[in-house]
């Protein structure tokens, strides 16, 4: 059992994200739809995760805590998925290969289980990044 | 009596369903029922009258809170930010009408701004490939009526364009495709076994980031060359089988998505997809189409190409000379190099959809969000200006993903006092003209209006 593994990350739209986004990005629905990661069973086993365990995902430019869930849409071993949205964009590298388009899919991340940490809300992440977060009002 | 409005367009995804039936309450203020829409489309209409709406512009105060201000004050603030900035960036436009896009372009030209739309982080790679290699495309109606083979590559319409398959590709009975799904072969190529892959006749699990090699293999086979045992994780027999289906099709369409544009290779992946389409046309009729995301993200490309000759990443800092150079004039690159000193987010949510590093750079400078709703961008802005929701409260022209323009209608009035994107930009333009005239008369010293910066 490894403490940490390296995976190839992709971030794309999910319908749950689409529906929740229209309801509002500060809703619990958006939080549950987007603050998750999906992986192949082999990788879940390699990390010794129990269902719905929180993990820290770290890329070359940042890190974020999300919940490891079993998705309906399967991946092959070594590939991981976080739905498009606020949590994914904490770790998406802004490099664009001179096209304007960030590296939303196909970038290396490390994944490790965490204890005693929590998932941050969308507002806390985005406002926190720019010094505007004032705590839960 | 509640009123039924028919042939309503859905302001969410690039499928632009225009067959919605919306039931509105007696007083015309509530949306009671939405028929024909998918889960996302439904949500948009119900959310418009269901939740709390912001009805006045809100200006950030020194203590970090927002204070309501009038539209006149908001227009004045926005115009001053633009007037005082050396190189402002106006970005977004996936979710507004073409009228708003044209008005915004007037503002950008007057302010000497960079004008960019969500294609910049989405199908911008497609534009680059199309410039280089052409676009043998068709309309969605042609696919529906003619296609007997449909290929989705790096696209997951089951999630991103929920009615695409039922309206245009897999399930509908078209003029020459009367048996619906039975008369069609569906191929899905994606690193993930997506919900779209579930309905495919053939699914190829390509290695993520290796699409180019697989396209290359298909081109080699179509042209009669040998290929290795396995390419990009796909066995030779499967490649030969799919190539054979493609060659034997009566009419085929490749629908491709972010799997190509967001991965290594970007525009080169799209370029070779176009080349494969061209090669297949030596044998039969094949077409290709970008799965454009937002309902009117095709709009700015059409409107600004007509106005300036370029679809996105437009540098208008020299005002009467437009140039476009993605990598240099693209929003995320400009942000990362700290080359812009004011940001207007309109009809999108850069706060949620840009990599956070780019958000941090942009937030060092004045940030204005124009959006009907509360979103991440509105919650980190100096100024949030609410506007009516296009397609629900504001009518206008939108371009579907296949470049077909559609007239959207409104079904209810916007909240009292709330104006449209178009009117807002017209008013900002007028105020900019006044500031310019005053400035010329007085040679006034430029000073940015107060706001709360990230580093403060
Ligand atoms: S498929 Fe797209 S346009 Fe059609 S109803 Fe759903 S979200 Fe709206």
mmCIF file of N, CA, C and O and ligand atoms in Angstrom, chain B residues 10-17 20 36-42 160-164 167 408, ligand 1:
data_model
loop_
_atom_site.group_PDB
_atom_site.id
_atom_site.type_symbol
_atom_site.label_atom_id
_atom_site.label_comp_id
_atom_site.label_asym_id
_atom_site.label_seq_id
_atom_site.Cartn_x
_atom_site.Cartn_y
_atom_site.Cartn_z
ATOM 1 N N UNK B 10 -33.146 27.280 -25.620
ATOM 2 C CA UNK B 10 -32.535 27.047 -24.306
ATOM 3 C C UNK B 10 -31.162 27.708 -24.213
ATOM 4 O O UNK B 10 -30.274 27.408 -25.011
ATOM 5 N N UNK B 11 -30.992 28.605 -23.252
ATOM 6 C CA UNK B 11 -29.702 29.294 -23.129
ATOM 7 C C UNK B 11 -28.714 28.547 -22.260
ATOM 8 O O UNK B 11 -28.273 29.056 -21.242
ATOM 9 N N UNK B 12 -28.375 27.332 -22.657
ATOM 10 C CA UNK B 12 -27.297 26.669 -21.923
ATOM 11 C C UNK B 12 -26.233 26.137 -22.874
ATOM 12 O O UNK B 12 -25.171 26.715 -22.991
ATOM 13 N N UNK B 13 -26.489 25.052 -23.570
ATOM 14 C CA UNK B 13 -25.383 24.457 -24.325
ATOM 15 C C UNK B 13 -25.517 24.700 -25.820
ATOM 16 O O UNK B 13 -26.536 25.176 -26.312
ATOM 17 N N UNK B 14 -24.470 24.351 -26.544
ATOM 18 C CA UNK B 14 -24.379 24.636 -27.974
ATOM 19 C C UNK B 14 -25.355 23.883 -28.857
ATOM 20 O O UNK B 14 -25.385 24.102 -30.071
ATOM 21 N N UNK B 15 -26.148 22.983 -28.271
ATOM 22 C CA UNK B 15 -27.182 22.303 -29.059
ATOM 23 C C UNK B 15 -28.321 23.276 -29.381
ATOM 24 O O UNK B 15 -29.016 23.137 -30.383
ATOM 25 N N UNK B 16 -28.470 24.304 -28.536
ATOM 26 C CA UNK B 16 -29.467 25.360 -28.773
ATOM 27 C C UNK B 16 -30.849 24.789 -29.089
ATOM 28 O O UNK B 16 -31.467 25.181 -30.099
ATOM 29 N N UNK B 17 -31.350 23.905 -28.257
ATOM 30 C CA UNK B 17 -32.698 23.360 -28.467
ATOM 31 C C UNK B 17 -33.683 24.520 -28.562
ATOM 32 O O UNK B 17 -33.717 25.380 -27.676
ATOM 33 N N UNK B 20 -38.445 24.176 -26.837
ATOM 34 C CA UNK B 20 -38.941 24.142 -25.463
ATOM 35 C C UNK B 20 -40.328 24.793 -25.385
ATOM 36 O O UNK B 20 -40.637 25.707 -26.154
ATOM 37 N N UNK B 36 -39.679 19.613 -22.610
ATOM 38 C CA UNK B 36 -38.688 19.229 -23.632
ATOM 39 C C UNK B 36 -37.226 19.481 -23.261
ATOM 40 O O UNK B 36 -36.341 18.981 -23.934
ATOM 41 N N UNK B 37 -36.969 20.297 -22.242
ATOM 42 C CA UNK B 37 -35.568 20.585 -21.914
ATOM 43 C C UNK B 37 -34.941 19.415 -21.163
ATOM 44 O O UNK B 37 -35.643 18.595 -20.568
ATOM 45 N N UNK B 38 -33.610 19.347 -21.190
ATOM 46 C CA UNK B 38 -32.907 18.361 -20.363
ATOM 47 C C UNK B 38 -32.797 18.917 -18.942
ATOM 48 O O UNK B 38 -33.250 20.026 -18.660
ATOM 49 N N UNK B 39 -32.163 18.162 -18.059
ATOM 50 C CA UNK B 39 -32.078 18.564 -16.646
ATOM 51 C C UNK B 39 -31.437 19.944 -16.492
ATOM 52 O O UNK B 39 -31.873 20.755 -15.664
ATOM 53 N N UNK B 40 -30.417 20.221 -17.305
ATOM 54 C CA UNK B 40 -29.714 21.503 -17.152
ATOM 55 C C UNK B 40 -30.594 22.641 -17.653
ATOM 56 O O UNK B 40 -30.752 23.671 -17.002
ATOM 57 N N UNK B 41 -31.189 22.455 -18.847
ATOM 58 C CA UNK B 41 -32.054 23.486 -19.420
ATOM 59 C C UNK B 41 -33.202 23.815 -18.477
ATOM 60 O O UNK B 41 -33.543 24.983 -18.273
ATOM 61 N N UNK B 42 -33.793 22.785 -17.904
ATOM 62 C CA UNK B 42 -34.857 22.943 -16.923
ATOM 63 C C UNK B 42 -34.435 23.863 -15.788
ATOM 64 O O UNK B 42 -35.144 24.782 -15.388
ATOM 65 N N UNK B 160 -22.312 16.867 -21.432
ATOM 66 C CA UNK B 160 -22.093 18.278 -21.768
ATOM 67 C C UNK B 160 -23.146 18.833 -22.719
ATOM 68 O O UNK B 160 -23.382 20.043 -22.750
ATOM 69 N N UNK B 161 -23.749 17.978 -23.531
ATOM 70 C CA UNK B 161 -24.773 18.403 -24.501
ATOM 71 C C UNK B 161 -25.892 17.370 -24.473
ATOM 72 O O UNK B 161 -26.073 16.595 -25.425
ATOM 73 N N UNK B 162 -26.679 17.359 -23.380
ATOM 74 C CA UNK B 162 -27.543 16.198 -23.117
ATOM 75 C C UNK B 162 -28.515 15.802 -24.237
ATOM 76 O O UNK B 162 -28.825 14.630 -24.359
ATOM 77 N N UNK B 163 -28.993 16.740 -25.049
ATOM 78 C CA UNK B 163 -29.957 16.337 -26.081
ATOM 79 C C UNK B 163 -29.324 16.223 -27.473
ATOM 80 O O UNK B 163 -30.035 16.043 -28.473
ATOM 81 N N UNK B 164 -28.027 16.315 -27.543
ATOM 82 C CA UNK B 164 -27.364 16.249 -28.848
ATOM 83 C C UNK B 164 -27.663 14.929 -29.543
ATOM 84 O O UNK B 164 -27.983 14.875 -30.728
ATOM 85 N N UNK B 167 -31.547 14.609 -30.458
ATOM 86 C CA UNK B 167 -32.063 15.529 -31.471
ATOM 87 C C UNK B 167 -31.388 15.363 -32.821
ATOM 88 O O UNK B 167 -32.017 15.519 -33.867
ATOM 89 N N UNK B 408 -33.593 33.866 -30.450
ATOM 90 C CA UNK B 408 -34.133 33.464 -29.149
ATOM 91 C C UNK B 408 -35.174 34.479 -28.710
ATOM 92 O O UNK B 408 -35.107 35.643 -29.061
HETATM 93 S S1 LIG C 1 -29.345 19.908 -24.632
HETATM 94 FE FE1 LIG C 1 -28.437 21.882 -24.207
HETATM 95 S S2 LIG C 1 -29.719 23.374 -25.292
HETATM 96 FE FE2 LIG C 1 -30.882 21.437 -25.175
HETATM 97 S S3 LIG C 1 -32.155 21.634 -23.334
HETATM 98 FE FE3 LIG C 1 -30.241 20.606 -22.679
HETATM 99 S S4 LIG C 1 -28.877 22.264 -22.046
HETATM 100 FE FE4 LIG C 1 -30.550 23.196 -23.208
#
